[in-house]
mmCIF file of C-alpha atoms (C1' of nucleotides) in Angstrom:
data_model
loop_
_atom_site.group_PDB
_atom_site.id
_atom_site.type_symbol
_atom_site.label_atom_id
_atom_site.label_comp_id
_atom_site.label_asym_id
_atom_site.label_seq_id
_atom_site.Cartn_x
_atom_site.Cartn_y
_atom_site.Cartn_z
ATOM 1 C CA MET A 1081 3.597 -4.589 -18.596
ATOM 2 C CA PRO A 1082 6.766 -5.118 -16.665
ATOM 3 C CA GLU A 1083 6.697 -7.515 -13.761
ATOM 4 C CA LEU A 1084 9.564 -9.333 -12.044
ATOM 5 C CA PRO A 1085 10.890 -11.187 -15.135
ATOM 6 C CA GLU A 1086 11.032 -7.984 -17.143
ATOM 7 C CA ALA A 1087 12.792 -6.141 -14.307
ATOM 8 C CA GLU A 1088 15.318 -8.961 -13.952
ATOM 9 C CA THR A 1089 15.912 -9.129 -17.705
ATOM 10 C CA LEU A 1090 16.454 -5.379 -17.663
ATOM 11 C CA ARG A 1091 18.870 -5.635 -14.732
ATOM 12 C CA ARG A 1092 20.949 -8.292 -16.460
ATOM 13 C CA SER A 1093 21.053 -6.442 -19.760
ATOM 14 C CA LEU A 1094 22.065 -3.129 -18.181
ATOM 15 C CA GLU A 1095 24.612 -4.446 -15.699
ATOM 16 C CA PRO A 1096 27.590 -4.840 -18.086
ATOM 17 C CA ALA A 1097 26.934 -1.439 -19.622
ATOM 18 C CA LEU A 1098 26.658 0.428 -16.342
ATOM 19 C CA LEU A 1099 28.969 -1.075 -13.714
ATOM 20 C CA GLY A 1100 31.988 1.149 -13.149
ATOM 21 C CA ARG A 1101 30.638 3.974 -15.302
ATOM 22 C CA THR A 1102 30.679 7.511 -13.947
ATOM 23 C CA VAL A 1103 27.684 9.790 -14.445
ATOM 24 C CA GLU A 1104 28.911 13.046 -15.966
ATOM 25 C CA ARG A 1105 25.611 14.841 -16.268
ATOM 26 C CA VAL A 1106 21.953 14.267 -15.413
ATOM 27 C CA THR A 1107 19.117 15.961 -17.280
ATOM 28 C CA VAL A 1108 15.584 16.046 -15.889
ATOM 29 C CA ARG A 1109 12.999 16.724 -18.550
ATOM 30 C CA ARG A 1110 9.988 15.961 -16.351
ATOM 31 C CA ARG A 1111 10.284 16.528 -12.629
ATOM 32 C CA ASP A 1112 7.019 14.786 -11.802
ATOM 33 C CA VAL A 1113 8.325 11.271 -12.500
ATOM 34 C CA ILE A 1114 10.743 11.685 -9.596
ATOM 35 C CA VAL A 1115 9.903 11.075 -5.959
ATOM 36 C CA ALA A 1116 12.513 12.790 -3.787
ATOM 37 C CA PRO A 1117 12.849 12.435 -0.013
ATOM 38 C CA GLY A 1118 10.170 14.655 1.478
ATOM 39 C CA ASP A 1119 7.900 14.446 -1.552
ATOM 40 C CA PRO A 1120 4.473 12.924 -1.053
ATOM 41 C CA ALA A 1121 4.518 9.168 -1.466
ATOM 42 C CA GLY A 1122 4.395 9.218 -5.233
ATOM 43 C CA GLY A 1123 2.098 7.751 -7.809
ATOM 44 C CA PHE A 1124 -1.228 9.519 -7.827
ATOM 45 C CA SER A 1125 -0.205 12.186 -5.321
ATOM 46 C CA ARG A 1126 2.513 13.453 -7.632
ATOM 47 C CA GLN A 1127 -0.183 15.008 -9.738
ATOM 48 C CA ARG A 1128 -1.891 16.967 -6.995
ATOM 49 C CA ALA A 1129 -1.764 20.667 -7.608
ATOM 50 C CA ASP A 1130 -1.370 21.541 -3.937
ATOM 51 C CA THR A 1131 1.909 19.687 -3.510
ATOM 52 C CA LYS A 1132 5.100 21.482 -4.415
ATOM 53 C CA PRO A 1133 8.055 19.371 -5.516
ATOM 54 C CA VAL A 1134 10.919 19.343 -3.034
ATOM 55 C CA ARG A 1135 14.300 20.508 -4.311
ATOM 56 C CA PHE A 1136 17.091 17.973 -4.131
ATOM 57 C CA PRO A 1137 20.797 17.950 -4.978
ATOM 58 C CA ARG A 1138 21.641 16.341 -8.330
ATOM 59 C CA GLU A 1139 23.943 13.950 -6.494
ATOM 60 C CA LEU A 1140 20.829 12.099 -5.322
ATOM 61 C CA LEU A 1141 20.149 11.375 -8.995
ATOM 62 C CA LEU A 1142 23.659 9.868 -9.210
ATOM 63 C CA ALA A 1143 25.356 12.962 -10.691
ATOM 64 C CA HIS A 1144 29.146 12.530 -10.454
ATOM 65 C CA GLY A 1145 28.631 9.086 -8.985
ATOM 66 C CA ARG A 1146 30.327 5.887 -10.090
ATOM 67 C CA ILE A 1147 27.775 3.119 -10.568
ATOM 68 C CA GLU A 1148 28.567 0.199 -8.293
ATOM 69 C CA SER A 1149 25.567 -2.101 -8.410
ATOM 70 C CA LEU A 1150 22.271 -2.930 -10.054
ATOM 71 C CA THR A 1151 19.946 -4.799 -7.749
ATOM 72 C CA ARG A 1152 16.340 -5.859 -7.901
ATOM 73 C CA HIS A 1153 13.563 -6.633 -5.471
ATOM 74 C CA GLY A 1154 10.227 -7.655 -6.911
ATOM 75 C CA LYS A 1155 9.505 -5.412 -9.882
ATOM 76 C CA GLN A 1156 11.834 -2.639 -8.730
ATOM 77 C CA LEU A 1157 15.352 -1.984 -9.944
ATOM 78 C CA ALA A 1158 17.924 -0.013 -7.938
ATOM 79 C CA ILE A 1159 20.981 1.684 -9.424
ATOM 80 C CA THR A 1160 23.451 2.467 -6.635
ATOM 81 C CA ASP A 1161 26.631 4.542 -6.835
ATOM 82 C CA HIS A 1162 29.900 4.512 -4.852
ATOM 83 C CA ARG A 1163 28.465 6.948 -2.293
ATOM 84 C CA GLY A 1164 25.544 4.635 -1.552
ATOM 85 C CA HIS A 1165 22.987 6.847 -3.274
ATOM 86 C CA ALA A 1166 20.386 4.856 -5.161
ATOM 87 C CA VAL A 1167 17.754 5.548 -7.753
ATOM 88 C CA ILE A 1168 14.949 3.014 -7.468
ATOM 89 C CA VAL A 1169 13.195 2.502 -10.796
ATOM 90 C CA HIS A 1170 9.496 1.592 -10.774
ATOM 91 C CA LEU A 1171 8.652 0.632 -14.326
ATOM 92 C CA GLY A 1172 4.906 0.922 -13.900
ATOM 93 C CA MET A 1173 3.146 -0.269 -17.010
ATOM 94 C CA THR A 1174 5.117 1.289 -19.807
ATOM 95 C CA GLY A 1175 8.366 2.401 -18.211
ATOM 96 C CA SER A 1176 11.692 1.575 -19.840
ATOM 97 C CA VAL A 1177 15.374 2.090 -19.100
ATOM 98 C CA THR A 1178 17.813 1.931 -21.995
ATOM 99 C CA CYS A 1179 21.509 2.518 -22.411
ATOM 100 C CA ALA A 1180 22.785 3.450 -25.871
ATOM 101 C CA ALA A 1181 25.376 5.531 -27.655
ATOM 102 C CA SER A 1182 22.697 7.011 -29.906
ATOM 103 C CA PRO A 1183 22.052 10.738 -29.368
ATOM 104 C CA LYS A 1184 18.369 10.258 -30.200
ATOM 105 C CA HIS A 1185 15.968 10.052 -27.272
ATOM 106 C CA PRO A 1186 13.127 7.514 -27.386
ATOM 107 C CA PRO A 1187 9.647 9.069 -27.156
ATOM 108 C CA HIS A 1188 8.575 10.146 -23.667
ATOM 109 C CA THR A 1189 12.115 10.278 -22.287
ATOM 110 C CA HIS A 1190 11.907 11.981 -18.891
ATOM 111 C CA VAL A 1191 15.395 11.661 -17.372
ATOM 112 C CA THR A 1192 18.800 11.082 -19.005
ATOM 113 C CA TRP A 1193 22.249 10.312 -17.581
ATOM 114 C CA GLN A 1194 25.373 11.057 -19.654
ATOM 115 C CA LEU A 1195 28.007 8.423 -18.891
ATOM 116 C CA ASP A 1196 31.779 8.728 -19.135
ATOM 117 C CA ASP A 1197 32.034 6.321 -22.078
ATOM 118 C CA GLY A 1198 29.826 8.477 -24.282
ATOM 119 C CA SER A 1199 26.674 6.421 -23.851
ATOM 120 C CA THR A 1200 23.413 7.715 -22.448
ATOM 121 C CA LEU A 1201 21.158 6.026 -19.927
ATOM 122 C CA ARG A 1202 17.519 7.008 -20.350
ATOM 123 C CA PHE A 1203 14.288 6.571 -18.420
ATOM 124 C CA ALA A 1204 11.196 6.787 -20.624
ATOM 125 C CA ASP A 1205 7.565 6.110 -19.795
ATOM 126 C CA ALA A 1206 4.655 6.975 -22.070
ATOM 127 C CA ARG A 1207 1.908 6.474 -19.520
ATOM 128 C CA ARG A 1208 3.866 7.748 -16.538
ATOM 129 C CA PHE A 1209 2.689 5.117 -14.069
ATOM 130 C CA GLY A 1210 6.377 4.534 -13.495
ATOM 131 C CA LEU A 1211 8.642 6.693 -11.363
ATOM 132 C CA LEU A 1212 12.156 7.153 -10.051
ATOM 133 C CA ARG A 1213 12.452 7.079 -6.271
ATOM 134 C CA LEU A 1214 15.530 8.723 -4.808
ATOM 135 C CA ALA A 1215 17.012 6.703 -1.955
ATOM 136 C CA PRO A 1216 20.061 8.560 -0.575
ATOM 137 C CA ASP A 1217 20.952 5.657 1.714
ATOM 138 C CA GLY A 1218 20.272 2.829 -0.710
ATOM 139 C CA PRO A 1219 17.165 0.768 -1.466
ATOM 140 C CA ALA A 1220 17.161 -1.440 1.656
ATOM 141 C CA GLU A 1221 14.885 0.737 3.758
ATOM 142 C CA HIS A 1222 12.278 1.093 1.040
ATOM 143 C CA TRP A 1223 12.443 -2.562 0.105
ATOM 144 C CA ALA A 1224 11.975 -3.641 3.705
ATOM 145 C CA ARG A 1225 8.348 -2.560 3.310
ATOM 146 C CA LEU A 1226 7.827 -5.068 0.486
ATOM 147 C CA GLY A 1227 7.074 -8.748 0.804
ATOM 148 C CA PRO A 1228 9.611 -11.474 0.009
ATOM 149 C CA ASP A 1229 10.916 -11.637 -3.559
ATOM 150 C CA ALA A 1230 8.715 -13.896 -5.658
ATOM 151 C CA LEU A 1231 11.559 -15.460 -7.651
ATOM 152 C CA THR A 1232 12.866 -17.299 -4.602
ATOM 153 C CA ILE A 1233 9.680 -17.532 -2.546
ATOM 154 C CA ARG A 1234 9.520 -20.580 -0.289
ATOM 155 C CA ALA A 1235 6.321 -22.416 0.577
ATOM 156 C CA ALA A 1236 6.560 -21.676 4.294
ATOM 157 C CA ALA A 1237 7.152 -17.960 3.714
ATOM 158 C CA LEU A 1238 4.286 -17.736 1.233
ATOM 159 C CA HIS A 1239 1.945 -19.623 3.513
ATOM 160 C CA GLY A 1240 2.910 -17.318 6.347
ATOM 161 C CA GLN A 1241 2.110 -14.277 4.269
ATOM 162 C CA LEU A 1242 -1.310 -15.621 3.332
ATOM 163 C CA THR A 1243 -2.645 -17.136 6.541
ATOM 164 C CA ASP A 1244 -4.041 -13.931 8.003
ATOM 165 C CA THR A 1245 -5.853 -12.344 5.080
ATOM 166 C CA LEU A 1246 -9.398 -12.921 3.923
ATOM 167 C CA ARG A 1247 -8.821 -11.424 0.485
ATOM 168 C CA PRO A 1248 -8.979 -13.556 -2.645
ATOM 169 C CA ILE A 1249 -5.646 -15.287 -3.246
ATOM 170 C CA LYS A 1250 -5.071 -13.346 -6.442
ATOM 171 C CA ALA A 1251 -5.589 -9.984 -4.727
ATOM 172 C CA ALA A 1252 -3.069 -11.007 -2.058
ATOM 173 C CA MET A 1253 -0.544 -12.124 -4.677
ATOM 174 C CA LEU A 1254 -0.799 -8.772 -6.464
ATOM 175 C CA ASP A 1255 -0.121 -6.871 -3.219
ATOM 176 C CA GLN A 1256 3.593 -6.063 -3.284
ATOM 177 C CA HIS A 1257 3.645 -5.891 0.519
ATOM 178 C CA VAL A 1258 2.644 -9.569 0.572
ATOM 179 C CA LEU A 1259 4.708 -10.900 -2.321
ATOM 180 C CA ALA A 1260 7.056 -8.739 -4.377
ATOM 181 C CA GLY A 1261 7.231 -9.147 -8.128
ATOM 182 C CA VAL A 1262 3.998 -10.774 -9.267
ATOM 183 C CA GLY A 1263 1.624 -8.760 -11.460
ATOM 184 C CA ASN A 1264 -1.535 -9.591 -13.337
ATOM 185 C CA ILE A 1265 0.034 -11.825 -15.983
ATOM 186 C CA TYR A 1266 2.090 -14.100 -13.761
ATOM 187 C CA ALA A 1267 -0.541 -14.238 -11.016
ATOM 188 C CA ASP A 1268 -2.962 -15.842 -13.477
ATOM 189 C CA GLU A 1269 -0.260 -18.116 -14.889
ATOM 190 C CA ALA A 1270 0.923 -19.318 -11.467
ATOM 191 C CA LEU A 1271 -2.598 -19.916 -10.121
ATOM 192 C CA HIS A 1272 -3.426 -21.975 -13.193
ATOM 193 C CA ALA A 1273 -0.222 -23.973 -12.904
ATOM 194 C CA ALA A 1274 -0.994 -24.638 -9.243
ATOM 195 C CA ALA A 1275 -4.646 -25.504 -10.007
ATOM 196 C CA ILE A 1276 -5.948 -22.920 -7.526
ATOM 197 C CA HIS A 1277 -9.017 -20.795 -8.234
ATOM 198 C CA PRO A 1278 -8.117 -17.057 -8.184
ATOM 199 C CA ALA A 1279 -11.067 -16.216 -5.915
ATOM 200 C CA ARG A 1280 -10.065 -18.658 -3.180
ATOM 201 C CA ILE A 1281 -9.739 -16.938 0.179
ATOM 202 C CA ALA A 1282 -5.990 -16.641 0.750
ATOM 203 C CA ALA A 1283 -6.136 -17.872 4.324
ATOM 204 C CA SER A 1284 -7.981 -21.025 3.224
ATOM 205 C CA LEU A 1285 -4.975 -22.423 1.354
ATOM 206 C CA HIS A 1286 -3.647 -25.639 2.822
ATOM 207 C CA CYS A 1287 0.051 -26.369 3.229
ATOM 208 C CA ASP A 1288 0.218 -28.519 0.121
ATOM 209 C CA GLU A 1289 -1.540 -25.832 -1.905
ATOM 210 C CA ALA A 1290 0.846 -23.151 -0.662
ATOM 211 C CA ARG A 1291 3.699 -25.438 -1.627
ATOM 212 C CA ALA A 1292 2.269 -25.930 -5.122
ATOM 213 C CA LEU A 1293 1.685 -22.220 -5.516
ATOM 214 C CA ALA A 1294 5.172 -21.240 -4.357
ATOM 215 C CA ARG A 1295 6.656 -23.736 -6.799
ATOM 216 C CA ALA A 1296 4.409 -22.472 -9.611
ATOM 217 C CA VAL A 1297 5.380 -18.859 -8.938
ATOM 218 C CA ARG A 1298 9.090 -19.678 -9.043
ATOM 219 C CA ARG A 1299 8.755 -21.838 -12.145
ATOM 220 C CA VAL A 1300 6.644 -19.378 -14.118
ATOM 221 C CA LEU A 1301 8.921 -16.455 -13.278
ATOM 222 C CA SER A 1302 12.102 -18.422 -14.034
ATOM 223 C CA ALA A 1303 10.732 -19.602 -17.360
ATOM 224 C CA ALA A 1304 9.768 -16.051 -18.278
ATOM 225 C CA ILE A 1305 13.238 -14.750 -17.407
ATOM 226 C CA SER A 1306 14.807 -17.400 -19.618
ATOM 227 C CA GLN A 1307 12.686 -16.055 -22.480
ATOM 228 C CA GLY A 1308 13.656 -12.443 -21.834
ATOM 229 C CA GLY A 1309 10.283 -11.611 -20.280
ATOM 230 C CA SER A 1310 6.899 -11.007 -21.843
ATOM 231 C CA THR A 1311 6.467 -8.210 -24.356
ATOM 232 C CA ILE A 1312 2.766 -7.395 -24.199
ATOM 233 C CA ARG A 1313 2.828 -3.910 -25.584
ATOM 234 C CA ASP A 1314 6.116 -2.125 -25.590
ATOM 235 C CA TYR A 1315 8.395 -3.685 -23.027
ATOM 236 C CA ARG A 1316 12.060 -3.708 -24.072
ATOM 237 C CA ASP A 1317 15.209 -4.631 -22.174
ATOM 238 C CA GLY A 1318 18.132 -2.264 -21.680
ATOM 239 C CA SER A 1319 19.303 -2.764 -25.248
ATOM 240 C CA GLY A 1320 15.856 -2.369 -26.770
ATOM 241 C CA ARG A 1321 15.193 -6.068 -27.271
ATOM 242 C CA PRO A 1322 11.684 -7.452 -26.738
ATOM 243 C CA GLY A 1323 10.969 -10.630 -24.784
ATOM 244 C CA SER A 1324 9.165 -13.661 -26.125
ATOM 245 C CA PHE A 1325 7.475 -15.288 -23.144
ATOM 246 C CA GLN A 1326 4.075 -13.918 -24.196
ATOM 247 C CA SER A 1327 3.779 -16.805 -26.652
ATOM 248 C CA ARG A 1328 4.043 -19.192 -23.692
ATOM 249 C CA HIS A 1329 1.176 -17.725 -21.696
ATOM 250 C CA ARG A 1330 -1.286 -20.480 -20.929
ATOM 251 C CA VAL A 1331 -4.163 -18.389 -19.559
ATOM 252 C CA TYR A 1332 -3.384 -14.657 -19.670
ATOM 253 C CA GLY A 1333 -5.072 -13.089 -22.688
ATOM 254 C CA ARG A 1334 -6.739 -16.377 -23.652
ATOM 255 C CA ALA A 1335 -10.281 -15.996 -22.257
ATOM 256 C CA GLY A 1336 -12.706 -18.097 -24.284
ATOM 257 C CA LEU A 1337 -9.957 -20.235 -25.781
ATOM 258 C CA PRO A 1338 -9.469 -23.870 -24.761
ATOM 259 C CA CYS A 1339 -7.393 -24.627 -21.661
ATOM 260 C CA LEU A 1340 -4.079 -26.082 -22.819
ATOM 261 C CA ALA A 1341 -4.297 -28.666 -20.045
ATOM 262 C CA CYS A 1342 -7.879 -29.948 -20.330
ATOM 263 C CA GLY A 1343 -9.548 -28.256 -23.294
ATOM 264 C CA SER A 1344 -12.283 -26.503 -21.317
ATOM 265 C CA ALA A 1345 -13.064 -22.940 -22.369
ATOM 266 C CA LEU A 1346 -11.108 -20.507 -20.200
ATOM 267 C CA GLU A 1347 -13.292 -18.045 -18.285
ATOM 268 C CA ARG A 1348 -12.813 -14.388 -17.465
ATOM 269 C CA CYS A 1349 -13.802 -12.481 -14.348
ATOM 270 C CA LEU A 1350 -12.781 -9.313 -12.524
ATOM 271 C CA LEU A 1351 -10.741 -9.631 -9.317
ATOM 272 C CA ALA A 1352 -9.052 -6.766 -7.518
ATOM 273 C CA GLN A 1353 -10.074 -4.593 -10.475
ATOM 274 C CA ARG A 1354 -7.997 -6.777 -12.765
ATOM 275 C CA THR A 1355 -9.001 -8.923 -15.687
ATOM 276 C CA THR A 1356 -8.586 -12.487 -14.489
ATOM 277 C CA VAL A 1357 -8.543 -15.606 -16.654
ATOM 278 C CA PHE A 1358 -8.804 -19.120 -15.262
ATOM 279 C CA CYS A 1359 -9.870 -22.645 -16.167
ATOM 280 C CA PRO A 1360 -13.154 -23.598 -14.478
ATOM 281 C CA ASN A 1361 -12.183 -27.269 -14.693
ATOM 282 C CA CYS A 1362 -8.516 -27.217 -13.631
ATOM 283 C CA GLN A 1363 -9.147 -24.501 -11.024
ATOM 284 C CA PRO A 1364 -12.500 -25.493 -9.492
ATOM 285 C CA SER A 1365 -14.373 -22.914 -7.466
ATOM 286 C CA PRO A 1366 -14.425 -24.154 -3.870
ATOM 287 C CA ARG A 1367 -16.912 -23.413 -1.088
ATOM 288 C CA THR A 1368 -14.384 -20.971 0.314
ATOM 289 C CA ALA A 1369 -14.331 -18.846 -2.822
ATOM 290 C CA ALA A 1370 -14.997 -15.143 -2.502
ATOM 291 C CA PRO A 1371 -17.816 -13.784 -4.668
ATOM 292 C CA ALA A 1372 -16.295 -12.821 -8.005
ATOM 293 C "C1'" DC B 743 -6.972 -2.013 10.704
ATOM 294 C "C1'" DT B 744 -8.873 -4.303 6.592
ATOM 295 C "C1'" DG B 745 -10.426 -4.738 2.147
ATOM 296 C "C1'" DG B 746 -12.599 -2.672 -1.877
ATOM 297 C "C1'" DT B 747 -12.764 1.123 -5.171
ATOM 298 C "C1'" DC B 748 -11.030 5.189 -7.506
ATOM 299 C "C1'" DT B 749 -7.545 7.529 -9.992
ATOM 300 C "C1'" DC B 750 -3.465 8.803 -12.531
ATOM 301 C "C1'" DC B 751 -2.039 8.286 -18.157
ATOM 302 C "C1'" DT B 752 -1.995 7.431 -23.258
ATOM 303 C "C1'" DG B 753 -1.060 3.848 -27.060
ATOM 304 C "C1'" DA B 754 -3.457 0.199 -29.221
ATOM 305 C "C1'" DT B 755 -7.531 -1.638 -30.780
ATOM 306 C "C1'" DC B 756 -12.447 -1.909 -31.938
ATOM 307 C "C1'" DG B 757 -16.884 -0.638 -34.013
ATOM 308 C "C1'" DC B 758 -19.274 2.041 -37.237
ATOM 309 C "C1'" DT C 81 -9.930 5.548 -44.332
ATOM 310 C "C1'" DG C 82 -11.140 8.167 -40.240
ATOM 311 C "C1'" DC C 83 -12.444 8.820 -35.688
ATOM 312 C "C1'" DG C 84 -14.549 8.509 -31.199
ATOM 313 C "C1'" DA C 85 -15.133 5.006 -27.531
ATOM 314 C "C1'" DT C 86 -13.074 1.492 -24.948
ATOM 315 C "C1'" DC C 87 -9.486 -1.218 -22.766
ATOM 316 C "C1'" DA C 88 -5.217 -2.137 -20.262
ATOM 317 C "C1'" DG C 89 -3.240 -1.913 -15.472
ATOM 318 C "C1'" DG C 90 0.803 -0.735 -10.885
ATOM 319 C "C1'" DA C 91 -0.037 1.051 -6.799
ATOM 320 C "C1'" DG C 92 -1.047 5.043 -3.646
ATOM 321 C "C1'" DA C 93 -5.138 7.663 -2.040
ATOM 322 C "C1'" DC C 94 -9.328 7.346 -0.206
ATOM 323 C "C1'" DC C 95 -13.420 5.520 2.025
ATOM 324 C "C1'" DA C 96 -16.795 2.272 4.326
#
DNA sequence: CTGGTCTCCTGATCGC
DNA sequence: TGCGATCAGGAGACCA
C-alpha cells in the first residue's frame, strides 16, 4: 500500500518521462475517481447516490497543458502544467500511475493522458480508494491542510504536533493532518526503531522521545526510498517496477516472529482500526498507555 | 471540538 | 481443485 516512499519513488520515476510533455488528449473511463472543485470532499462521499458529479473543463485535467512539475507532499503527488493547473494523485491502497508507449491499458485503468511523444500516462486503481483531485490553482492550498512532510520532519515540529492530543501516538502519526506521509507500515517500523509503544498517549512523549521518533521516521522513510519502496501487494513505480523494502521490514507483517533486536515474540494489537505489530520488550507499555 | 468507529472496494489468501 | 469466508487498509463521513 503506497505511503510516502512509494509516492516519492513514483515521482522520481515519472519526472523524466513527463516534464515538458504536452497532453494531447485526456480520456476519463470512470468519472467517480475524480474529485472536481465543487464535488463533495471525495472518498466515501463519491459513492453517494444523491450527489451529482460537477461538470468541469478538460483543461483542469491537464488537457492541452505542458507538464511543468511533479511535486509531492506526504503520500500525495501533484502533476502541474504551465497554466498552474494541477492534478493531485491520491494513490489510496492500490492506485498506480504509469507512463508507457504500450497501447495496452493495465487492468482497472480509469483515466488516461495521451502525450505528445506517443506515450500514455495512466491512472489505475483496482480498489478505488485512490482518487484524482483537480486543483485549478495548484496543490498548495490543499496541501496547507496537511501536516508537515514526514521525510524531513524535525523533532521540534513533531513534538509540537503531538503535544495537544490524547490519542495513541500511532493514531496521531497516521493522521495526515498531523504528519503527512506515514501509513500503517512505516508507523510500526518507526515506533519500533524509536522504542516507543504504539499505544502511548501522544502528548506524553518527552522531548528526547520526540527526537528519537522524528529521526526514526526520517531514517525509515529514506531507507525505503533507497529501496524503491515496499511492494506489499501490487505497488509499482511509474515504469512498472516493484520495490524491495518489504524484505527489510522489522515488525510489519511479522507478528509472532522474533524481534530482530531482542528475540522476543512480536505482538499484534488493533490501534486506530489498524493491525499493529510491536515488540513488548523493546517498546514497553508505560503507565500512560491507552487501552489497546 | 475531539476521538473512535464505520464505510467505500476487490485481489489475495485461507480453511474445508 | 473449487469456492465461500476473511483480511487488508487510506481517509472522509458520521456519531457520542
